[in-house]
PDB file of C-alpha atoms in Angstrom:
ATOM      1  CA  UNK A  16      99.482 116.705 120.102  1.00 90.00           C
ATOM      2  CA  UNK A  17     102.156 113.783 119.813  1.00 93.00           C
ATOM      3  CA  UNK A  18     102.693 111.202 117.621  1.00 95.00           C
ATOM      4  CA  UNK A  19     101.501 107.632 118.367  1.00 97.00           C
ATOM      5  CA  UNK A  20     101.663 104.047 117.301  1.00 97.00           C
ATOM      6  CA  UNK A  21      98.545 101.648 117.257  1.00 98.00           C
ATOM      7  CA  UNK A  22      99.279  98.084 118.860  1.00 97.00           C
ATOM      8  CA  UNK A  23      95.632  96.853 119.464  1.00 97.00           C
ATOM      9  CA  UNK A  24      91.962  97.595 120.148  1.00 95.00           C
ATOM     10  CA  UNK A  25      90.604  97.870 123.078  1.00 92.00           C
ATOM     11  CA  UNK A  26      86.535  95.841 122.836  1.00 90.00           C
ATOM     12  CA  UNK A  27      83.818  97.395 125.696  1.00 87.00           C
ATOM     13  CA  UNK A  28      81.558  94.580 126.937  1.00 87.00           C
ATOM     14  CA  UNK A  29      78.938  96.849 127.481  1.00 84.00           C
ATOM     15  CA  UNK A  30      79.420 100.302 125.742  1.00 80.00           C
ATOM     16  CA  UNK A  31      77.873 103.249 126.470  1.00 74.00           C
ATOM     17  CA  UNK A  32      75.702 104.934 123.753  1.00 76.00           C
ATOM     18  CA  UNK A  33      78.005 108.088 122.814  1.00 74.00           C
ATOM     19  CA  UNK A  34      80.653 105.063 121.791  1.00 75.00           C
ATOM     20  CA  UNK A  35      78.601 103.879 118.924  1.00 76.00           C
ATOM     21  CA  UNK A  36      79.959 104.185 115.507  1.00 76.00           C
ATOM     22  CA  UNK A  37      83.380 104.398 116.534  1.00 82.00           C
ATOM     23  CA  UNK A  38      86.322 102.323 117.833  1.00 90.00           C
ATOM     24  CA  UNK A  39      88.807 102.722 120.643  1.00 92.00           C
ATOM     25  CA  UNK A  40      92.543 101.865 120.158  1.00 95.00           C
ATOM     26  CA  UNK A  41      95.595 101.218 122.017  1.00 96.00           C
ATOM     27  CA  UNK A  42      98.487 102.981 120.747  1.00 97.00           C
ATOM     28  CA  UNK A  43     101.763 103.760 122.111  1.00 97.00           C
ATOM     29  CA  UNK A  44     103.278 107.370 121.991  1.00 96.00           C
ATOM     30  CA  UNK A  45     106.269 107.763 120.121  1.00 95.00           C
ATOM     31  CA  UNK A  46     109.860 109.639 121.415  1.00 90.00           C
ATOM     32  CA  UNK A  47     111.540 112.066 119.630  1.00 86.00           C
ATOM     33  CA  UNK A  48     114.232 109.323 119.444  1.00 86.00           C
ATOM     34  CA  UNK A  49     112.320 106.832 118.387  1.00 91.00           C
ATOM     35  CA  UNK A  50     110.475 108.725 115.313  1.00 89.00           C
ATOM     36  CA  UNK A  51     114.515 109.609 114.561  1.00 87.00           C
ATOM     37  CA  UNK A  52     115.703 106.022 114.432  1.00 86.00           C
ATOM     38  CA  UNK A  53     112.708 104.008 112.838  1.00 87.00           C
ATOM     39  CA  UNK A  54     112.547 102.141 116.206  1.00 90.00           C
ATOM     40  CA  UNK A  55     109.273 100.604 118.582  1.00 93.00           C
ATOM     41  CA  UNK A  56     108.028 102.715 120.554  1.00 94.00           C
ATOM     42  CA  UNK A  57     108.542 101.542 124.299  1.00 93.00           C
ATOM     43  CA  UNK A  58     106.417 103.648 126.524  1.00 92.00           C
ATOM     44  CA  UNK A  59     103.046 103.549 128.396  1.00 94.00           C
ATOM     45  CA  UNK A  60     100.242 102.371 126.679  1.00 95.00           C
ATOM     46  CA  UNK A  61      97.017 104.635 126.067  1.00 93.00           C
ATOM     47  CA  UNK A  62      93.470 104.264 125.015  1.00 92.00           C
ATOM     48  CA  UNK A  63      92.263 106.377 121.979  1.00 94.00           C
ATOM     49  CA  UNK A  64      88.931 107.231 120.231  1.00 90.00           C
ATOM     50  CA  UNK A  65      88.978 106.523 116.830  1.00 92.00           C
ATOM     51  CA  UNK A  66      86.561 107.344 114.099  1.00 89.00           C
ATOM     52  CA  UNK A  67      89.118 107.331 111.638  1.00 93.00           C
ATOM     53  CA  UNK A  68      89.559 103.927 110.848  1.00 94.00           C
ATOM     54  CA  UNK A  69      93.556 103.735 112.541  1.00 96.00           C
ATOM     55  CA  UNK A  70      94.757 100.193 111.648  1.00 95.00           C
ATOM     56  CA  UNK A  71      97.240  97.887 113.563  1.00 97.00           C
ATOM     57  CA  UNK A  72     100.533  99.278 113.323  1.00 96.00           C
ATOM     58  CA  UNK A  73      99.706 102.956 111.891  1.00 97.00           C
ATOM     59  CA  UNK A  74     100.765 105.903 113.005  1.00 97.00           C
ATOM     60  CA  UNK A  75      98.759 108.379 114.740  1.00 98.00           C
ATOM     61  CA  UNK A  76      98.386 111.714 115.393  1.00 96.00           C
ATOM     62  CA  UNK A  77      96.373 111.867 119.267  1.00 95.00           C
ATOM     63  CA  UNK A  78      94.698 115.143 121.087  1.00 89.00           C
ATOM     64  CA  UNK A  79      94.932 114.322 124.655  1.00 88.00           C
ATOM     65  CA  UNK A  80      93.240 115.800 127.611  1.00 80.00           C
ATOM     66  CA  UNK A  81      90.487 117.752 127.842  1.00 71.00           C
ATOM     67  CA  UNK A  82      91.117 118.844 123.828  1.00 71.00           C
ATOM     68  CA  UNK A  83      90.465 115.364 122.973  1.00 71.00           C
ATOM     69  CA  UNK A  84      86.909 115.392 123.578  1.00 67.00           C
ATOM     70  CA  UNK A  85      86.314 119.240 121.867  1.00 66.00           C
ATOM     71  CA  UNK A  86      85.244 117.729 118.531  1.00 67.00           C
ATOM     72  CA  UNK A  87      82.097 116.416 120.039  1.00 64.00           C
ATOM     73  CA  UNK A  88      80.876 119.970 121.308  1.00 63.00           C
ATOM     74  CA  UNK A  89      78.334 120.255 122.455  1.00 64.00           C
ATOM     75  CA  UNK A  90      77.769 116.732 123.189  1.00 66.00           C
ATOM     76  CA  UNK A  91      79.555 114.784 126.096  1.00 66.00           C
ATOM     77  CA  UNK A  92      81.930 112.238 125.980  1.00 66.00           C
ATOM     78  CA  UNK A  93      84.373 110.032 128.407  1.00 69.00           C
ATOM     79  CA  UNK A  94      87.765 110.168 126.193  1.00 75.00           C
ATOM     80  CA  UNK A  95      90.996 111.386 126.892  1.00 82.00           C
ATOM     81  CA  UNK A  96      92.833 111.009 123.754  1.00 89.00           C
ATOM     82  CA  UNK A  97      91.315 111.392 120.047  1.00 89.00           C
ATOM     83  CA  UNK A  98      92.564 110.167 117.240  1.00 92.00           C
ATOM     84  CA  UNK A  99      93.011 113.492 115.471  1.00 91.00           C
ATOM     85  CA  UNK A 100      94.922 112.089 111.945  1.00 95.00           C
ATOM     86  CA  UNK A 101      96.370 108.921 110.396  1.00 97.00           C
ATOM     87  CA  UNK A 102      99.648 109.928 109.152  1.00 96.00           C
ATOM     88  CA  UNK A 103     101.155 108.695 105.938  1.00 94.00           C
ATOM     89  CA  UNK A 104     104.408 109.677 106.262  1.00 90.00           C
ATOM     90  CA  UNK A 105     106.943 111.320 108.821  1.00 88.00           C
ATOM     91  CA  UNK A 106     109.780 113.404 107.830  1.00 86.00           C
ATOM     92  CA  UNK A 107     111.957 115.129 110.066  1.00 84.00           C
ATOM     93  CA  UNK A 108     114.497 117.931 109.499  1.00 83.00           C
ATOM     94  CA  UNK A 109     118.031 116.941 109.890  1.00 81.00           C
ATOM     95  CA  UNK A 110     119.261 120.652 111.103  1.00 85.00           C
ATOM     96  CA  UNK A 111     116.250 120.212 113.825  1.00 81.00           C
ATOM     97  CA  UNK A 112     117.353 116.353 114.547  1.00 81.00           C
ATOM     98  CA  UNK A 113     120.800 117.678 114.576  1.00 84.00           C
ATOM     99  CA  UNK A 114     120.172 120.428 117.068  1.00 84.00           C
ATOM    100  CA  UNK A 115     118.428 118.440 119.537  1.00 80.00           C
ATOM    101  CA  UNK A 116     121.042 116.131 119.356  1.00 78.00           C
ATOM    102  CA  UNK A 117     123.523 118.791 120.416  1.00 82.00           C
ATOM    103  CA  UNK A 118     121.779 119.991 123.031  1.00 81.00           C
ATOM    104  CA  UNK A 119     120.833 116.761 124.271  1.00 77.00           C
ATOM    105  CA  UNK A 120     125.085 115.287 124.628  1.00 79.00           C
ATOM    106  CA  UNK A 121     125.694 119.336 126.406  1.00 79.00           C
ATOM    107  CA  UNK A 122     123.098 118.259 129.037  1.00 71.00           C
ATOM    108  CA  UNK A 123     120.372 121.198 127.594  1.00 63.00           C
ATOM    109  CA  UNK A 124     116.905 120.536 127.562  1.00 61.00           C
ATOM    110  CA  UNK A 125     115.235 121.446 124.930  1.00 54.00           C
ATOM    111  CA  UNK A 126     111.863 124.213 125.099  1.00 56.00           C
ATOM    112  CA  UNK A 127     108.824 122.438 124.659  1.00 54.00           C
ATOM    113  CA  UNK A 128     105.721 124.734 123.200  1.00 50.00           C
TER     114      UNK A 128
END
């Protein structure tokens, strides 16, 4: 899962049926460095299901791949990121910002799970 930012919606001319009731948004993921220093996210652009209500501007919490559709089991649907949460808030630890700060200037990468 990873952290996003809604910047628009994304309107179907003709939709198909499993896409009633719901919305789809366009929302940015957001860096590690970016949720650190407050600042726009600046990558590639996704669309993601949303029957949460996400607004312009919120942040979002997104299931991509072929998670993203597992809520809808056993029914079928097209989508490749879901809009799993709104988020309220974001804190991060400053030992953990710390740390990856470290090993990012000694040229370590560090272990994604």
């Amino acid at each position: 899962m990873r952290i996003a930012k809604v910047i628009g919606s994304v309107t179907l001319a003709r939709p198909h049926a499993s896409y009633v009731g719901s919305r789809l948004r366009l929302a940015i993921p957001m860096s590690f460095a970016e949720l650190v220093d407050g600042t726009e996210p600046t990558g590639d652009s996704l669309v993601v299901w949303d029957e949460l209500g996400a607004g312009l501007g919120d942040l979002i919490l997104i299931a991509e791949g072929p998670e993203a559709s597992q809520p809808f089991r056993p029914a079928e649907k097209a989508v490749d990121a879901y809009c799993a949460a709104l988020l309220d808030d974001v804190s991060l630890d400053p030992k953990a910002v710390a740390m990856v700060n470290r090993e990012e200037s000694s040229g370590k990468k560090t272990k994604k799970k």
